[in-house]
Short mmCIF file of C-alpha atoms and ligand atoms in Angstrom, two decimals:
data_model
loop_
_atom_site.label_atom_id
_atom_site.label_comp_id
_atom_site.label_asym_id
_atom_site.label_seq_id
_atom_site.Cartn_x
_atom_site.Cartn_y
_atom_site.Cartn_z
CA MET A 1 107.26 111.92 97.32
CA ARG A 2 105.58 113.61 94.38
CA LEU A 3 104.52 110.79 91.81
CA SER A 4 104.26 112.73 88.21
CA GLN A 5 100.90 113.10 87.28
CA SER A 6 100.89 110.40 84.82
CA PHE A 7 102.03 108.02 86.69
CA VAL A 8 99.20 108.73 88.46
CA VAL A 9 96.28 108.72 86.19
CA LEU A 10 97.90 105.33 84.78
CA ALA A 11 98.13 104.20 88.29
CA ALA A 12 94.27 104.81 89.07
CA VAL A 13 93.51 103.17 85.70
CA ALA A 14 95.72 100.26 85.54
CA ALA A 15 95.05 99.02 89.31
CA PRO A 16 91.93 100.83 91.07
CA PHE A 17 93.66 99.99 94.45
CA ILE A 18 97.96 100.98 94.27
CA PRO A 19 97.78 104.03 96.74
CA THR A 20 98.83 107.29 94.24
CA SER A 21 101.34 107.47 96.64
CA LEU A 22 103.32 104.04 97.52
CA ALA A 23 105.77 105.07 99.69
CA PHE A 24 106.51 106.12 103.97
CA GLY A 25 108.58 109.35 102.62
CA ALA A 26 111.83 109.49 101.79
CA ALA A 27 113.21 110.87 105.04
CA GLY A 28 111.33 107.92 107.02
CA HIS A 29 113.17 105.41 105.75
CA GLU A 30 116.58 107.60 106.47
CA ILE A 31 114.85 107.94 110.32
CA VAL A 32 113.29 104.03 110.45
CA ALA A 33 116.54 103.10 108.88
CA THR A 34 119.26 105.21 110.86
CA ILE A 35 117.62 104.00 113.99
CA ALA A 36 118.61 99.97 112.50
CA GLN A 37 122.22 101.02 112.04
CA ILE A 38 122.80 102.99 115.35
CA HIS A 39 121.38 98.86 116.98
CA LEU A 40 123.42 96.29 114.34
CA HIS A 41 126.27 94.27 115.78
CA PRO A 42 129.69 95.23 115.29
CA SER A 43 130.53 92.06 113.26
CA VAL A 44 127.33 92.36 110.65
CA LEU A 45 128.51 95.46 110.04
CA PRO A 46 131.17 94.09 107.59
CA ILE A 47 128.13 92.04 106.27
CA ILE A 48 126.09 94.48 105.18
CA CYS A 49 129.58 97.11 103.68
CA ASP A 50 129.04 93.26 102.08
CA LEU A 51 125.03 93.23 100.41
CA LEU A 52 126.27 97.44 99.67
CA ASP A 53 129.30 96.68 97.62
CA VAL A 54 130.95 99.26 99.66
CA VAL A 55 134.49 99.05 100.30
CA PRO A 56 135.56 100.31 103.69
CA SER A 57 138.06 103.02 104.07
CA ASP A 58 139.42 100.94 107.01
CA ASN A 59 137.79 98.94 109.74
CA SER A 60 137.48 100.48 112.39
CA GLU A 61 133.45 99.88 113.79
CA ALA A 62 132.84 103.49 113.59
CA THR A 63 133.72 104.11 110.47
CA LEU A 64 131.90 100.55 109.23
CA ARG A 65 129.17 101.90 110.74
CA ARG A 66 129.89 105.03 109.11
CA GLN A 67 130.44 104.50 106.20
CA CYS A 68 128.17 101.25 105.40
CA HIS A 69 125.02 102.29 105.89
CA LEU A 70 121.23 101.12 105.76
CA ALA A 71 119.64 104.31 104.91
CA SER A 72 121.55 104.57 101.78
CA VAL A 73 119.28 101.90 100.20
CA ALA A 74 116.76 102.90 102.59
CA THR A 75 114.55 104.58 99.48
CA TRP A 76 115.88 102.48 97.06
CA ALA A 77 112.42 99.80 96.50
CA ASP A 78 110.30 103.46 95.72
CA ARG A 79 113.15 104.87 93.20
CA ASP A 80 113.46 101.76 90.73
CA LYS A 81 109.48 101.20 91.52
CA TYR A 82 108.84 102.60 87.57
CA LYS A 83 111.30 99.59 86.78
CA MET A 84 109.33 97.49 89.63
CA ARG A 85 105.95 98.24 88.67
CA TRP A 86 105.36 94.63 89.83
CA SER A 87 106.88 95.02 93.31
CA ALA A 88 104.66 98.38 94.04
CA ALA A 89 101.18 96.18 95.69
CA LEU A 90 104.34 94.25 97.72
CA HIS A 91 104.29 97.89 100.04
CA TYR A 92 101.80 97.77 101.27
CA VAL A 93 98.86 94.78 102.65
CA GLY A 94 94.72 96.93 101.86
CA ALA A 95 92.58 95.10 105.36
CA VAL A 96 89.40 95.18 103.66
CA ASP A 97 86.28 96.18 106.42
CA ASP A 98 89.50 97.50 109.47
CA HIS A 99 86.43 100.00 109.44
CA PRO A 100 84.49 101.87 111.16
CA SER A 101 87.04 102.32 114.06
CA ALA A 102 85.33 101.75 116.45
CA ARG A 103 85.47 97.44 115.21
CA CYS A 104 88.95 98.31 113.49
CA LEU A 105 89.48 94.99 112.48
CA PHE A 106 92.51 93.59 110.69
CA PRO A 107 91.20 92.83 108.43
CA GLY A 108 87.43 92.78 108.22
CA GLU A 109 84.73 90.25 106.89
CA GLY A 110 85.97 90.76 103.21
CA GLY A 111 89.87 90.15 104.10
CA TRP A 112 92.53 91.09 102.71
CA ALA A 113 92.34 92.93 99.27
CA GLY A 114 95.26 91.73 96.03
CA SER A 115 96.86 88.28 96.15
CA LYS A 116 98.26 86.25 98.17
CA GLY A 117 101.23 86.62 98.79
CA ILE A 118 101.59 90.34 97.34
CA ASN A 119 102.13 92.39 100.40
CA VAL A 120 104.25 93.82 102.22
CA LEU A 121 103.39 91.28 105.65
CA ASP A 122 104.68 88.53 102.78
CA GLY A 123 106.91 90.15 101.82
CA ILE A 124 108.48 90.97 104.90
CA LYS A 125 108.58 87.13 104.80
CA ASN A 126 109.57 86.79 102.06
CA VAL A 127 113.43 88.58 101.79
CA THR A 128 114.33 86.95 105.41
CA SER A 129 113.92 83.95 104.39
CA ILE A 130 116.04 84.85 101.24
CA LEU A 131 118.94 86.25 103.94
CA GLY A 132 118.20 83.64 106.08
CA GLN A 133 118.98 81.21 103.36
CA TRP A 134 122.07 82.59 102.62
CA SER A 135 123.34 83.56 105.88
CA GLY A 136 122.30 80.20 107.90
CA ALA A 137 120.08 81.73 109.90
CA SER A 138 116.84 79.81 111.28
CA GLU A 139 114.34 80.97 112.95
CA GLU A 140 113.98 77.17 114.87
CA GLU A 141 117.11 77.79 116.54
CA SER A 142 117.21 80.93 117.91
CA THR A 143 116.05 82.94 121.03
CA ARG A 144 113.96 86.18 121.13
CA LEU A 145 115.07 89.09 119.01
CA THR A 146 115.09 91.39 121.87
CA ALA A 147 118.60 89.82 122.46
CA HIS A 148 120.08 90.50 118.72
CA ILE A 149 119.46 93.87 119.60
CA GLN A 150 122.11 93.72 121.94
CA GLY A 151 123.80 91.11 119.63
CA GLY A 152 127.28 88.20 120.24
CA THR A 153 124.54 85.71 121.27
CA GLN A 154 124.04 83.61 118.27
CA THR A 155 125.51 79.61 119.99
CA LYS A 156 126.26 78.89 116.48
CA SER A 157 128.00 80.99 113.72
CA ARG A 158 126.57 82.19 110.82
CA PHE A 159 127.48 82.27 106.82
CA LEU A 160 129.44 78.34 108.49
CA SER A 161 129.56 78.07 104.02
CA PRO A 162 130.98 81.76 103.73
CA ARG A 163 130.13 82.83 99.86
CA PRO A 164 129.72 86.96 98.48
CA ALA A 165 126.40 88.38 98.90
CA GLY A 166 124.53 88.22 95.04
CA PRO A 167 121.94 89.83 93.43
CA ARG A 168 119.49 88.34 94.64
CA GLU A 169 120.20 89.01 98.18
CA GLU A 170 121.46 92.20 97.66
CA GLU A 171 117.85 92.65 96.24
CA ALA A 172 116.19 90.83 99.37
CA PHE A 173 118.41 93.36 101.74
CA LYS A 174 117.00 96.21 100.37
CA PHE A 175 113.97 95.31 99.96
CA LEU A 176 113.41 94.89 103.62
CA VAL A 177 115.41 97.31 104.54
CA HIS A 178 112.35 99.46 103.19
CA PHE A 179 109.66 97.24 103.76
CA LEU A 180 110.64 97.37 107.62
CA GLY A 181 109.92 101.07 107.07
CA ASP A 182 106.24 101.07 104.96
CA MET A 183 105.17 98.31 107.51
CA HIS A 184 105.42 101.51 109.88
CA GLN A 185 102.98 103.69 108.40
CA PRO A 186 100.06 103.00 110.05
CA LEU A 187 98.61 103.83 106.26
CA HIS A 188 100.05 100.56 103.87
CA LEU A 189 97.51 98.47 106.58
CA THR A 190 94.47 99.87 105.46
CA GLY A 191 91.87 98.73 102.39
CA ARG A 192 89.91 102.25 103.60
CA ASP A 193 89.53 104.91 101.50
CA ARG A 194 92.81 103.56 98.98
CA GLY A 195 95.19 103.99 102.08
CA GLY A 196 93.77 107.27 102.88
CA ASN A 197 94.39 108.13 99.39
CA ASN A 198 91.52 108.94 98.84
CA GLN A 199 91.00 111.02 102.00
CA LYS A 200 91.62 114.65 101.78
CA VAL A 201 92.25 116.69 103.96
CA VAL A 202 94.01 120.33 105.40
CA PHE A 203 97.68 120.21 107.06
CA GLU A 204 99.55 123.65 107.39
CA ASN A 205 96.88 125.12 104.91
CA ARG A 206 97.97 123.02 101.88
CA GLN A 207 94.51 120.60 100.81
CA THR A 208 96.77 117.66 100.49
CA ASN A 209 95.40 113.72 101.42
CA LEU A 210 95.44 112.05 104.81
CA HIS A 211 97.96 109.02 102.91
CA SER A 212 100.83 112.12 102.11
CA ALA A 213 99.81 113.70 104.91
CA TRP A 214 101.35 110.38 107.20
CA ASP A 215 103.79 110.33 104.99
CA GLY A 216 105.23 113.37 104.51
CA ALA A 217 104.52 116.39 106.18
CA ILE A 218 103.78 115.02 109.51
CA LEU A 219 106.39 113.98 110.22
CA THR A 220 108.79 116.58 108.60
CA ARG A 221 107.23 119.42 110.50
CA LEU A 222 108.11 116.76 113.91
CA ILE A 223 111.42 117.38 112.33
CA ARG A 224 111.22 120.89 111.86
CA THR A 225 110.21 121.67 115.65
CA VAL A 226 112.72 119.13 117.74
CA ASP A 227 114.40 121.02 120.16
CA ARG A 228 117.55 123.08 119.46
CA LYS A 229 119.10 121.25 122.61
CA TYR A 230 119.21 117.87 120.04
CA SER A 231 121.43 119.63 117.92
CA HIS A 232 124.06 118.57 119.69
CA PRO A 233 125.21 115.82 120.45
CA LEU A 234 123.43 113.30 123.59
CA PRO A 235 125.70 113.60 126.88
CA ASP A 236 127.02 110.59 127.92
CA GLN A 237 125.37 109.04 131.57
CA GLY A 238 126.83 106.11 131.98
CA ASP A 239 124.59 103.24 132.50
CA LEU A 240 122.74 104.07 129.18
CA PRO A 241 122.48 100.22 126.89
CA ILE A 242 124.04 102.64 123.88
CA PRO A 243 127.10 105.29 123.95
CA SER A 244 126.31 108.71 122.48
CA ALA A 245 129.73 107.56 120.28
CA GLN A 246 127.58 105.02 118.91
CA ILE A 247 124.97 107.24 117.65
CA GLU A 248 126.52 109.56 116.14
CA ALA A 249 128.64 107.38 113.94
CA ALA A 250 125.29 106.06 112.82
CA LEU A 251 124.04 110.39 112.08
CA ARG A 252 125.71 111.54 108.41
CA HIS A 253 125.15 115.24 108.94
CA ALA A 254 121.29 114.92 108.12
CA ILE A 255 118.57 117.34 109.12
CA TYR A 256 116.61 114.64 110.50
CA ASP A 257 119.60 113.57 113.14
CA PRO A 258 118.00 115.72 116.11
CA LEU A 259 114.72 114.09 115.52
CA ILE A 260 117.14 110.43 116.00
CA ARG A 261 118.81 111.80 119.34
CA ARG A 262 115.57 113.09 120.39
CA VAL A 263 113.45 109.56 119.67
CA MET A 264 116.60 107.70 121.53
CA TRP A 265 116.65 110.22 124.40
CA GLU A 266 113.07 109.52 125.31
CA GLY A 267 112.00 106.95 124.10
CA VAL A 268 113.74 104.25 123.19
CA GLU A 269 116.54 105.05 126.23
CA SER A 270 113.07 106.03 128.77
CA LYS A 271 110.06 105.62 128.50
CA TRP A 272 109.92 103.04 126.29
CA ILE A 273 112.82 100.97 127.78
CA ASP A 274 110.67 98.26 129.56
CA GLU A 275 108.37 98.15 126.48
CA ILE A 276 111.12 96.74 123.60
CA ASP A 277 111.28 93.59 124.79
CA ASP A 278 107.51 93.14 123.48
CA TRP A 279 107.93 95.23 119.89
CA PHE A 280 109.44 91.55 119.61
CA ALA A 281 107.34 89.37 120.60
CA CYS A 282 105.49 86.57 118.33
CA PRO A 283 103.16 84.87 120.25
CA ILE A 284 101.00 82.43 118.68
CA PRO A 285 98.34 84.01 115.90
CA ALA A 286 95.18 82.96 116.21
CA PRO A 287 94.14 80.60 113.82
CA ILE A 288 92.35 83.48 111.51
CA GLN A 289 88.20 84.05 111.43
CA GLU A 290 86.72 82.47 108.74
CA PRO A 291 84.26 85.20 106.93
CA GLU A 292 80.53 83.68 106.63
CA GLN A 293 79.59 83.62 104.06
CA ARG A 294 76.75 81.35 101.91
CA GLN A 295 75.12 80.13 104.65
CA SER A 296 73.37 83.44 105.20
CA LEU A 297 71.76 83.12 101.69
CA LEU A 298 68.22 81.81 102.64
CA SER A 299 68.81 83.85 106.86
CA VAL A 300 68.65 86.77 103.95
CA PHE A 301 65.31 85.85 102.39
CA SER A 302 63.47 85.98 105.81
CA SER A 303 64.84 88.44 107.44
CA ASP A 304 64.71 92.47 107.20
CA PRO A 305 63.29 92.52 103.04
CA LEU A 306 65.22 96.21 103.09
CA ALA A 307 68.34 94.85 103.85
CA PHE A 308 67.87 92.58 101.49
CA PRO A 309 69.46 93.72 98.09
CA ARG A 310 72.96 94.58 100.05
CA ALA A 311 72.78 91.75 101.86
CA LEU A 312 72.87 89.56 98.86
CA VAL A 313 75.47 91.23 97.10
CA SER A 314 77.96 90.43 99.53
CA THR A 315 76.60 88.13 100.36
CA ILE A 316 77.71 86.75 96.99
CA SER A 317 80.56 88.75 96.26
CA SER A 318 82.41 87.34 99.09
CA ALA A 319 81.82 83.71 98.16
CA LEU A 320 82.97 83.87 94.60
CA ARG A 321 85.66 86.01 95.49
CA GLU A 322 88.48 83.11 96.97
CA LYS A 323 89.48 84.60 99.62
CA VAL A 324 93.67 86.02 100.01
CA GLU A 325 95.48 85.18 102.94
CA ILE A 326 98.50 86.02 104.16
CA SER A 327 100.74 83.17 105.06
CA PRO A 328 101.64 82.17 108.80
CA ASP A 329 103.91 84.39 111.04
CA GLY A 330 106.94 82.11 112.36
CA PRO A 331 108.48 81.87 116.19
CA LEU A 332 110.27 84.67 115.75
CA ILE A 333 110.47 86.81 112.66
CA CYS A 334 106.46 87.98 113.23
CA PRO A 335 104.51 90.99 110.74
CA TYR A 336 101.86 89.73 111.19
CA ALA A 337 101.65 90.10 115.34
CA TRP A 338 104.03 93.16 114.80
CA SER A 339 101.96 95.25 112.87
CA VAL A 340 97.73 94.19 114.75
CA PRO A 341 99.01 97.24 117.09
CA LEU A 342 100.17 99.40 114.19
CA HIS A 343 96.64 99.26 112.57
CA GLN A 344 95.14 100.11 115.62
CA LEU A 345 96.43 103.51 115.54
CA ASN A 346 94.96 103.72 112.06
CA CYS A 347 91.57 103.95 114.63
CA LYS A 348 92.74 105.65 116.93
CA TYR A 349 94.79 108.30 115.65
CA VAL A 350 94.85 108.33 112.03
CA TRP A 351 91.21 107.87 111.31
CA PRO A 352 90.04 109.36 114.78
CA ALA A 353 86.36 110.75 115.09
CA VAL A 354 87.60 114.57 115.38
CA LEU A 355 88.79 113.68 111.66
CA ASN A 356 85.31 114.57 110.79
CA PHE A 357 85.03 119.07 109.76
CA THR A 358 86.58 120.06 112.77
CA SER A 359 85.74 123.74 112.99
CA GLU A 360 81.94 122.74 112.43
CA VAL A 361 81.90 120.74 115.57
CA ALA A 362 83.77 124.17 116.76
CA GLY A 363 80.25 126.03 116.01
CA ARG A 364 82.07 128.48 113.96
CA PRO A 365 81.56 128.63 110.06
CA PRO A 366 83.80 125.90 108.40
CA VAL A 367 86.92 127.83 107.01
CA HIS A 368 88.37 124.04 105.03
CA LYS A 369 85.82 122.09 103.38
CA TYR A 370 88.12 118.99 104.42
CA PRO A 371 89.30 117.93 108.04
CA VAL A 372 91.60 119.76 108.89
CA LEU A 373 94.88 118.30 110.87
CA ASP A 374 96.66 120.42 112.61
CA THR A 375 94.50 120.93 115.96
CA PRO A 376 94.94 119.65 119.72
CA GLU A 377 92.90 117.60 118.63
CA TYR A 378 94.99 115.54 115.57
CA ILE A 379 98.80 116.66 116.22
CA GLY A 380 98.50 117.78 119.58
CA ALA A 381 97.15 114.33 120.06
CA LEU A 382 100.52 112.18 117.69
CA ASP A 383 102.90 114.92 119.77
CA LYS A 384 101.20 113.82 122.89
CA ASP A 385 101.26 110.10 122.75
CA LEU A 386 104.85 110.16 120.88
CA VAL A 387 103.01 108.38 117.69
CA MET A 388 105.66 109.29 114.84
CA GLU A 389 108.42 108.59 116.97
CA LYS A 390 107.33 104.92 118.57
CA LEU A 391 106.47 103.99 114.83
CA VAL A 392 110.00 104.98 113.77
CA ALA A 393 111.88 104.13 116.58
CA GLN A 394 109.83 100.78 116.35
CA GLY A 395 110.64 100.11 113.07
CA GLY A 396 114.59 100.99 113.26
CA LEU A 397 114.71 98.63 116.02
CA ARG A 398 113.10 95.71 114.37
CA LEU A 399 115.36 96.44 110.89
CA ALA A 400 118.24 96.12 113.25
CA GLY A 401 116.91 92.67 115.35
CA VAL A 402 115.99 91.18 111.87
CA LEU A 403 119.40 91.76 110.93
CA ASN A 404 121.83 90.69 113.96
CA TRP A 405 120.18 87.99 113.54
CA LEU A 406 120.47 87.01 110.24
CA PHE A 407 123.69 87.82 110.10
CA ALA A 408 125.81 88.33 113.34
CA ASP A 409 128.31 85.82 114.73
C1 NAG B 501 111.32 87.68 96.54
O1 NAG B 501 111.77 88.35 97.33
C2 NAG B 501 113.37 88.53 95.38
C3 NAG B 501 113.77 88.84 96.12
O2 NAG B 501 114.13 90.28 96.06
C4 NAG B 501 111.55 88.51 94.70
O3 NAG B 501 112.69 88.34 93.19
C5 NAG B 501 110.60 87.97 94.97
O4 NAG B 501 110.36 88.77 93.69
C6 NAG B 501 110.19 87.71 95.36
N1 NAG B 501 108.82 86.75 95.72
C7 NAG B 501 107.39 87.72 96.01
C8 NAG B 501 105.98 86.84 96.16
O5 NAG B 501 107.94 88.86 96.71
C1 NAG B 502 80.99 113.59 109.00
O1 NAG B 502 80.91 113.10 107.86
C2 NAG B 502 80.04 112.30 107.53
C3 NAG B 502 80.46 111.94 105.79
O2 NAG B 502 80.51 112.61 105.83
C4 NAG B 502 78.89 113.09 107.71
O3 NAG B 502 77.53 112.13 107.19
C5 NAG B 502 78.17 113.54 108.95
O4 NAG B 502 77.65 115.01 109.29
C6 NAG B 502 80.08 114.37 109.64
N1 NAG B 502 79.55 114.76 111.27
C7 NAG B 502 80.28 115.77 111.42
C8 NAG B 502 80.12 116.37 112.86
O5 NAG B 502 80.13 117.11 110.74
#
């Protein structure tokens, strides 16, 4: 998504950390939401209608799946962000000192940028708990989220004291759909170069920045290059968990429909079928390491004198800075644990060593001043490992899992 020049300038002046491009692009958010829509349990659909203020034309499952659609609000949080400046920092979490790639700490010694509680991981927890208070879902009383992808496993009925969704629930719901998308754009999990906004690159002969390429152009290219066989509904092959008709009911004749069929066919229903359970795993979180602070003041004096000024500055500033923490993961909803492997993608794929002026490395005169992304080493590696495909699949299934857990009967 393009931002007006004036907003970019204003944002840069007002808050040095806010990425100039705040959003996983519109297509990314809608794809995540549509994959979630495919996996919603039927009993959840009327509640989605309520939250969206949609009165469906009839109550059949296919109609509800078609008309009460998560994608309709997937980009709301970006569209309305001019009215909601306060929420801008909720779209990402800045892990400080998380590079070089060989270390890939999440976060590094500098901890998290920004203010406590104002980041995408805490944002997901906040809005989930608001919706849980409304529906009566409690993390402690529930089975693992994987079960909720199939749905219908509640031991206890939701909505013991039903009341229609109010503005608070509707807002929390729209943020939830959006934040689950943002979390699956790896550059929303790093503080490096302002989430990649400061890393200029060249892609498809256009100069852009790394963040913007990951938000938009890389995904757009994927949409454009999907095999034509995915322009048609998938064949039904008996044993697949999701019938083709259920996928089709969630598709809206969008330009990315073929990509979604491909992600379902090649990934969700085949290649990743045995690992999906792990996508929902919530390990007991390890205690976050305290950064070494004051202890080193003295040792700084006695060690390498050349290292002194820099070490001293960083020691003092980390001692003075109040450490920003994120709140702990829950047993069922664990955005931090889910985001650890997503953040690792920054080190392996987003900022690989090969990004460093490929054309020079190849011994030819540099064609471009900035790293070029359309190379076998960069885009080729993403394609080969289905990196983008898996990100949208994980985002979509996790969103469906959370919504089914919150609302399914
Ligand atoms: C929590 O979510 C509600 C509902 O969207 C929002 O009004 C509130 O500002 C959020 N609080 C934080 C700290 O994110
Ligand atoms: C990679 O980038 C760094 C920093 O810009 C530069 O010092 C180094 O020479 C580059 N390496 C290659 C192989 O171009």
